[in-house]
Tab-separated table of C-alpha atoms in Angstrom:
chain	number	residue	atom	x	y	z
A	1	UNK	CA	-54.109	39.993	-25.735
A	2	UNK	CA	-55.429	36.303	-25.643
A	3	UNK	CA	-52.804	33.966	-24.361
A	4	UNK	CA	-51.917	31.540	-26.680
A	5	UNK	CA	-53.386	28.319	-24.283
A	6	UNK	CA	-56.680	30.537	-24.805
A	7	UNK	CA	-56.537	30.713	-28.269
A	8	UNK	CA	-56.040	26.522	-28.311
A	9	UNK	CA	-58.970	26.052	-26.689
A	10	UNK	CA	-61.327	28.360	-28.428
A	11	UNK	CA	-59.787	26.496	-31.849
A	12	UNK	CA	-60.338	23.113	-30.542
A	13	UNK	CA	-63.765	24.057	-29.280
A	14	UNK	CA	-64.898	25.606	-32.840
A	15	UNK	CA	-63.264	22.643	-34.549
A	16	UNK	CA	-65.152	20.229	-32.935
A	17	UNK	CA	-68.830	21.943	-33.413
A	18	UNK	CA	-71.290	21.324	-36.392
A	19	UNK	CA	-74.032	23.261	-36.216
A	20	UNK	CA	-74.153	24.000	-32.587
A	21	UNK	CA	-73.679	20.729	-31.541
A	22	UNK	CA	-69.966	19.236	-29.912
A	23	UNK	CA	-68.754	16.452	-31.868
A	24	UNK	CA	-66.682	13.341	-30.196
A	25	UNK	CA	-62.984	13.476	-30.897
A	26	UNK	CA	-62.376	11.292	-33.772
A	27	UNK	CA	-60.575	8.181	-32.520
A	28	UNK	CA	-57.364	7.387	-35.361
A	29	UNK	CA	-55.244	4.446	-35.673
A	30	UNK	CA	-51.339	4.929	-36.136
A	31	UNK	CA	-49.944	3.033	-39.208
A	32	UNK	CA	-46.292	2.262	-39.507
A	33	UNK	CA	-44.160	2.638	-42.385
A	34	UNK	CA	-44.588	-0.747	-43.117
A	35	UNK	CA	-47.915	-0.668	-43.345
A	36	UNK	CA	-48.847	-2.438	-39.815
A	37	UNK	CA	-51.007	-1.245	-37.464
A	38	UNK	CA	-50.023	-2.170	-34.392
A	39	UNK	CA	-53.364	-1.556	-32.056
A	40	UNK	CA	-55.345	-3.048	-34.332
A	41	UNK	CA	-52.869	-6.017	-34.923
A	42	UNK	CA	-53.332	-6.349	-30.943
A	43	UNK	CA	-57.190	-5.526	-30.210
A	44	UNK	CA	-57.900	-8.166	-32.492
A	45	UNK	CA	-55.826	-10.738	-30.672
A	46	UNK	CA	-57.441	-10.231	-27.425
A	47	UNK	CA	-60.409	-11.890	-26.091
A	48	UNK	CA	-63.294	-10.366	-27.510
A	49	UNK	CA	-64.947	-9.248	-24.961
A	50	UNK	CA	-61.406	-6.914	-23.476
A	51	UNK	CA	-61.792	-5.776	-27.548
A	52	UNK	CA	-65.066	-4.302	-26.670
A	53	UNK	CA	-64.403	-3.110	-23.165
A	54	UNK	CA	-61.230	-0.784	-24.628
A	55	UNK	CA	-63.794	0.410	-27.458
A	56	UNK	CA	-66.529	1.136	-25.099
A	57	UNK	CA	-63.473	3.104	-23.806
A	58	UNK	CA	-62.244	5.030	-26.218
A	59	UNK	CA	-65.838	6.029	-27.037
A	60	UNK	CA	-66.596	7.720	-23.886
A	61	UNK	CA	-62.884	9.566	-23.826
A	62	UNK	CA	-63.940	10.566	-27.786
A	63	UNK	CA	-67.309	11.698	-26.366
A	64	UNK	CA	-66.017	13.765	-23.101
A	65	UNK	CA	-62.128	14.208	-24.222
A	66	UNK	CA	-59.561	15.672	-21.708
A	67	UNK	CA	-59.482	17.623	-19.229
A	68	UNK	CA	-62.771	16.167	-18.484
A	69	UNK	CA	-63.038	13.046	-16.470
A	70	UNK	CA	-63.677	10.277	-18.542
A	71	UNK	CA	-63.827	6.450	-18.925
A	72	UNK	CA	-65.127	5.164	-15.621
A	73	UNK	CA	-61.950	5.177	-14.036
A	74	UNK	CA	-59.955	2.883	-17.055
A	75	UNK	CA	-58.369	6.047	-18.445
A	76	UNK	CA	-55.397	7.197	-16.995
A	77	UNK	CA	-52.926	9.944	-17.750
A	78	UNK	CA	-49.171	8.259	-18.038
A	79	UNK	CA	-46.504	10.244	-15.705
A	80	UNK	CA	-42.781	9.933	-15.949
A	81	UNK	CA	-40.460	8.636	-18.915
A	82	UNK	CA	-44.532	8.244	-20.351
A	83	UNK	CA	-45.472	11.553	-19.645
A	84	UNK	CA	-47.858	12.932	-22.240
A	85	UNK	CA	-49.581	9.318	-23.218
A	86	UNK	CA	-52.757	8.349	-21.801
A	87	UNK	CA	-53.187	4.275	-21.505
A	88	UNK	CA	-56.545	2.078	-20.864
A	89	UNK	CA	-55.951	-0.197	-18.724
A	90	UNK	CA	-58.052	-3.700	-18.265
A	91	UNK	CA	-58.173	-7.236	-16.643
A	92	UNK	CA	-59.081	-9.916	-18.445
A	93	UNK	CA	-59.475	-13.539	-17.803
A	94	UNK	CA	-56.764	-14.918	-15.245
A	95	UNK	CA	-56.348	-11.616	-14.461
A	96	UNK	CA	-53.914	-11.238	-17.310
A	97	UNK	CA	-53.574	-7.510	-17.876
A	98	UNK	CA	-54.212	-4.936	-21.188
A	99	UNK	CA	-52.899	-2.157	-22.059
A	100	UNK	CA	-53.786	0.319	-24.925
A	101	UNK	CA	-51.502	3.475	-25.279
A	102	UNK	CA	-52.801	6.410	-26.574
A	103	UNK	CA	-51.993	10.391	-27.445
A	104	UNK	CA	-53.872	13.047	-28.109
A	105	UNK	CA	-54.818	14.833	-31.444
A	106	UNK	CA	-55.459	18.467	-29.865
A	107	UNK	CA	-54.131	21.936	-30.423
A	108	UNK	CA	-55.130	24.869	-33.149
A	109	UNK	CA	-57.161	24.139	-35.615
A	110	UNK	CA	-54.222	25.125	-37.626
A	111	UNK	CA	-52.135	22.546	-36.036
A	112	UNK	CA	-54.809	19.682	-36.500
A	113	UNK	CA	-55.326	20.644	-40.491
A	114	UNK	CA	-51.699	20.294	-40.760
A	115	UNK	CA	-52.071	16.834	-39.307
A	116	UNK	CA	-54.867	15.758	-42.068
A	117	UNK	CA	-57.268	15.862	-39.301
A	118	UNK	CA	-60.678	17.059	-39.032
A	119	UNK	CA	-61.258	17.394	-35.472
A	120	UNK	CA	-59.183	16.926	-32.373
A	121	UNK	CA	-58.329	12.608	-32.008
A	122	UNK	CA	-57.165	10.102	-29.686
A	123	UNK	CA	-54.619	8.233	-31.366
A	124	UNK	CA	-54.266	4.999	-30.974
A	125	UNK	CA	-50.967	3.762	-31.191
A	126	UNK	CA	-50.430	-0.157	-29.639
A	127	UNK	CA	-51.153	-2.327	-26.858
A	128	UNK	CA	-49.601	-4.696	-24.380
A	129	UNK	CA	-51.023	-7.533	-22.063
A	130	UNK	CA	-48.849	-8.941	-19.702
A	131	UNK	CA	-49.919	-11.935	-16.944
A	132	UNK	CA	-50.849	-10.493	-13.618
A	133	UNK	CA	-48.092	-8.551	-10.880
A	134	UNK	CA	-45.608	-8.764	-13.711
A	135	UNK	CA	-44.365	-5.366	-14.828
A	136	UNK	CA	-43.390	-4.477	-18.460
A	137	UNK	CA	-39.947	-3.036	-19.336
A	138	UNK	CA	-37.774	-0.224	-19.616
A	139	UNK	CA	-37.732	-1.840	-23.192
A	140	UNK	CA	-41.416	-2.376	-23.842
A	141	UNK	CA	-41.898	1.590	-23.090
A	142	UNK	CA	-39.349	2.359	-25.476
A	143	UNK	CA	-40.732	0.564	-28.113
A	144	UNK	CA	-44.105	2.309	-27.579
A	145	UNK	CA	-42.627	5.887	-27.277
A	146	UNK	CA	-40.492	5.165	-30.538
A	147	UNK	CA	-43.905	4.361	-31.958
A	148	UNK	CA	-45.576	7.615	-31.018
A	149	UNK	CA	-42.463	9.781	-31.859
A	150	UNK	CA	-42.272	7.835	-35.432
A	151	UNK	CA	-46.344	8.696	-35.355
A	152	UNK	CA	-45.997	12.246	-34.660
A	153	UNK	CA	-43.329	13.040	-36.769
A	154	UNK	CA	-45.864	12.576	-40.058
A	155	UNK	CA	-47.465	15.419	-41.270
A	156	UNK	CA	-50.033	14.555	-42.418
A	157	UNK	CA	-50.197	11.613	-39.763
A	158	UNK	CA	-50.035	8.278	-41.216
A	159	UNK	CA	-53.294	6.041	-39.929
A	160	UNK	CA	-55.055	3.015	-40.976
A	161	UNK	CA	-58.148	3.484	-43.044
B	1	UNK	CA	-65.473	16.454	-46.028
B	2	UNK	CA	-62.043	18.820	-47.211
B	3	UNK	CA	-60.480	16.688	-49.956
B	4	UNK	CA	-56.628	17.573	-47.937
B	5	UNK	CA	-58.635	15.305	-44.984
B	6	UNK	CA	-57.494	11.701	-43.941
B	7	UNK	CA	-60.460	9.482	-43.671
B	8	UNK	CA	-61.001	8.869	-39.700
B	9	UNK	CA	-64.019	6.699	-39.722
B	10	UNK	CA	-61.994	3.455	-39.359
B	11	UNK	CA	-63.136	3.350	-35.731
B	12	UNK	CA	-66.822	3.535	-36.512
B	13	UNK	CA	-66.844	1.038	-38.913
B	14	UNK	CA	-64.925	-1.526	-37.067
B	15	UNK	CA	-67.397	-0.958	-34.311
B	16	UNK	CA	-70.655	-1.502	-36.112
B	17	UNK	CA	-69.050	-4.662	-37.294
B	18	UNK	CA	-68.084	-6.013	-34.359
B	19	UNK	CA	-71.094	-5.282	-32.566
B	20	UNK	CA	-72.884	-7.566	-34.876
B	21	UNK	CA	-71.162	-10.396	-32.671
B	22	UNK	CA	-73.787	-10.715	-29.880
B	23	UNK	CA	-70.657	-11.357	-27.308
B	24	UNK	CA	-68.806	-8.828	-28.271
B	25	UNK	CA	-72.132	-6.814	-28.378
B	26	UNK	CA	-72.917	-7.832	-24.654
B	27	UNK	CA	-69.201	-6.640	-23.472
B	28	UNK	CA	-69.446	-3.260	-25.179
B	29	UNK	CA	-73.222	-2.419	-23.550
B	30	UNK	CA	-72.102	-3.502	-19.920
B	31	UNK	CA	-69.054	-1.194	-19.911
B	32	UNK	CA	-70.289	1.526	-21.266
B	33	UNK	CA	-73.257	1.442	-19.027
B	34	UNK	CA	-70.490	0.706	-16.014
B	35	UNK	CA	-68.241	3.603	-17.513
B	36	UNK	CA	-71.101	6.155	-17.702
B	37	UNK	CA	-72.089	5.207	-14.047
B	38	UNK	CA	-68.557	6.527	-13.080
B	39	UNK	CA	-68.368	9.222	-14.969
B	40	UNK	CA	-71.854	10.695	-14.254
B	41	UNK	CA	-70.621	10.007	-10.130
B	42	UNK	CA	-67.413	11.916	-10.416
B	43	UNK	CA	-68.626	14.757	-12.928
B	44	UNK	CA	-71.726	15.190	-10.730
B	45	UNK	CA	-69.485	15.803	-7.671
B	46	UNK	CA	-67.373	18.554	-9.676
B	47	UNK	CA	-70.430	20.049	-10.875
B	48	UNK	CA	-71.527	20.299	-7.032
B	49	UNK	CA	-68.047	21.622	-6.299
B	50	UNK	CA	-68.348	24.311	-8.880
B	51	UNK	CA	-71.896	25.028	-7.969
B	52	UNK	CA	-71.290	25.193	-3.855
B	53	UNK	CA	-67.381	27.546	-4.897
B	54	UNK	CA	-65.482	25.074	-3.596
B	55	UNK	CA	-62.106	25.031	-4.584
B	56	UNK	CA	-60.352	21.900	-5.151
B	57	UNK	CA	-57.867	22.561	-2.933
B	58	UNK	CA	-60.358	23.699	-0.180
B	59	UNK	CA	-62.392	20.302	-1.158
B	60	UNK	CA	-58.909	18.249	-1.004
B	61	UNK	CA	-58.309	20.103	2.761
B	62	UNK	CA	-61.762	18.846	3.845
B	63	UNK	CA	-61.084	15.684	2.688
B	64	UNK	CA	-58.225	14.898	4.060
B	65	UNK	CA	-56.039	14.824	0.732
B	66	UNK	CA	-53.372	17.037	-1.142
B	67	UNK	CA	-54.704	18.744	-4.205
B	68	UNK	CA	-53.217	17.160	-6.664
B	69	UNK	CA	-54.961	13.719	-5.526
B	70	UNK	CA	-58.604	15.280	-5.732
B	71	UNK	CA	-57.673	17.035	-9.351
B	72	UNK	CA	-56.449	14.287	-10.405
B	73	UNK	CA	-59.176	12.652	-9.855
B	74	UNK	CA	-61.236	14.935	-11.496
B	75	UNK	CA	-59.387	15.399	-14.855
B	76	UNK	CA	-59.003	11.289	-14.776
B	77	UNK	CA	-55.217	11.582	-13.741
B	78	UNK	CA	-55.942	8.979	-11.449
B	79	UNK	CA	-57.462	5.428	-12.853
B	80	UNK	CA	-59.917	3.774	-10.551
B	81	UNK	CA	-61.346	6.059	-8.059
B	82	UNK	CA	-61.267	4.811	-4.660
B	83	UNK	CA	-65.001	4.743	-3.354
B	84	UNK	CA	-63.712	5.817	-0.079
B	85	UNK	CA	-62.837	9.105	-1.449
B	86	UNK	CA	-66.048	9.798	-3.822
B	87	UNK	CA	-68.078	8.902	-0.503
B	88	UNK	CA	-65.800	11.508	1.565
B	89	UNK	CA	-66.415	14.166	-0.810
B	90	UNK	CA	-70.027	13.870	-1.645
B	91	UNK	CA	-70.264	14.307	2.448
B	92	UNK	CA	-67.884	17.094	2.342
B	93	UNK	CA	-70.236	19.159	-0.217
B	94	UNK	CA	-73.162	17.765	1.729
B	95	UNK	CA	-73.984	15.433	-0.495
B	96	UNK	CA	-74.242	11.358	-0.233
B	97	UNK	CA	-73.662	8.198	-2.926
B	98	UNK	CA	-77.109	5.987	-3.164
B	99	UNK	CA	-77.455	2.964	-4.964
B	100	UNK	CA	-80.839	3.050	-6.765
B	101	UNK	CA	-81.882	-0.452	-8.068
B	102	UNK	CA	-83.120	-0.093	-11.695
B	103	UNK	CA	-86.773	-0.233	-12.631
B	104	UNK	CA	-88.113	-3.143	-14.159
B	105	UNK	CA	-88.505	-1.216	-17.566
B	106	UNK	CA	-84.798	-0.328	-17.638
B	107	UNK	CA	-83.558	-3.749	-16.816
B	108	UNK	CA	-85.747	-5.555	-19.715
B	109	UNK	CA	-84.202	-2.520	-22.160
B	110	UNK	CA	-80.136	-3.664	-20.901
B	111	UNK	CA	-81.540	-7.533	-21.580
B	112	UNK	CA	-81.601	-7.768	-18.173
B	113	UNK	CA	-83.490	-11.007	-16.092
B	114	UNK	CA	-86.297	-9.100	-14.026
B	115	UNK	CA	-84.961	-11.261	-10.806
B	116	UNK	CA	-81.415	-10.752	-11.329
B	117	UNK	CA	-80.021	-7.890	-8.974
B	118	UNK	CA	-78.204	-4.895	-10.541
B	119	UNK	CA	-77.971	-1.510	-8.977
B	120	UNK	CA	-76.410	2.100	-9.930
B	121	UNK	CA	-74.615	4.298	-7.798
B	122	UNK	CA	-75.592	8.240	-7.931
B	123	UNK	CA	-74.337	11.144	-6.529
């Protein structure tokens, strides 16, 4: 019998075919119950040109999604009390730092119709910048992890359109 | 698309219309030209791994390093690959890094001055 990591993969791989061909992961943006949308509400406040570098970003990760290697090197899997997020990470002018924290849409196909989804996603949940050799907090983790568990509680998922 | 769907094209769209700002345009092109130089490095060295049946552990022991560092590296669980290592393990699968300068043609198609000097790095 299959095992069941198997049986993810073969899902994920037919969901993400059209005729033949692999589609890129679709790349969502989380939506709070207010109606904000927090990586959006920061992307556009950053310089444009650290705007386009995470989009160039997410584009390549959406073309060649995990366990591939992906990026060029800005894409990095989180470890710890961030285990299971994925975060770009850039410098910008003044070496002032970005962040963009992300999780991923995968599973069963099942488990990504039950999410309103119609492929496997990175999901983009909100972003940080912080001025160079400064670390962020215990705090500013929580808040993004509350953000992602508030995210992945929806079903369907709640994004900005 | 299934009616039961959410609508996931928000990316896309915000993308074509910021692209129509030449700055933002500019950004975009040089890192994903930069990100695909990377990427084509490290996934050509895994594809020579796979190809030669090296391990990544056995690659990691020739190296040098534990396993986990080189598939880490690999499955980008490790930002910023140190050129150090990607030169260490080309010459462990008898391979070597070159940096090829760009013809003419391809630097007038990245809006590219023909004098200015811009090279890629291949495995």
């Amino acid at each position: 019998m299959p095992s069941r990591k198997r049986d993810q993969k073969v899902a994920t791989t037919e969901h993400a075919r059209d005729n033949g061909r692999e589609l890129p992961w679709a790349v969502v943006y989380y939506l709070t119950p207010e109606g904000a949308a927090p990586a959006l509400e920061f992307l556009d406040a950053c310089p444009s040109t650290i705007d386009a570098q995470f989009t160039a970003v997410l584009d390549a990760v959406a073309a060649a999604p995990p366990p591939r290697f992906s990026g060029g090197g800005k894409w990095e899997a989180m470890h710890g009390a961030m285990g299971g997020w994925y975060e770009i990470r850039l410098t910008g002018p003044g070496r002032e730092q970005f962040r963009l924290f992300c999780l991923l849409e995968n599973g069963t196909s099942g488990e990504i119709a039950k999410r309103g989804l119609p492929r496997p996603a990175i999901a983009v949940i909100t972003g940080m910048r912080k001025p160079w050799r400064t670390t962020f907090s215990d705090r500013d983790y929580k808040r993004v992890r509350d953000l992602g568990t508030e995210h992945q509680r929806n079903y369907p998922r709640r994004l900005a359109t | 698309m299934d009616s039961q769907m959410l609508d996931v094209s928000l990316h896309e769209r915000r993308r074509t219309r910021r692209l129509e700002d030449p700055e933002y345009r500019a950004a975009y092109e040089q890192a994903a030209r930069e990100i695909a130089q990377t990427d084509a490095v490290i996934r050509a060295l895994d594809a020579l791994r796979i190809d030669l049946g090296v391990s990544k552990a056995e690659l990691a022991r020739r190296v040098n390093r534990n396993a986990s560092s080189v598939r880490r590296l690999f499955t980008a669980g490790q930002v910023r690959p140190e050129l150090p290592l990607i030169a260490a393990m080309a010459d462990a699968l008898g391979a070597e890094l070159r940096v090829v300068p760009r013809t003419p043609q391809a630097r007038r198609a990245v809006g590219e001055h023909p004098r200015q000097r811009r090279v890629a790095i291949n495995a």
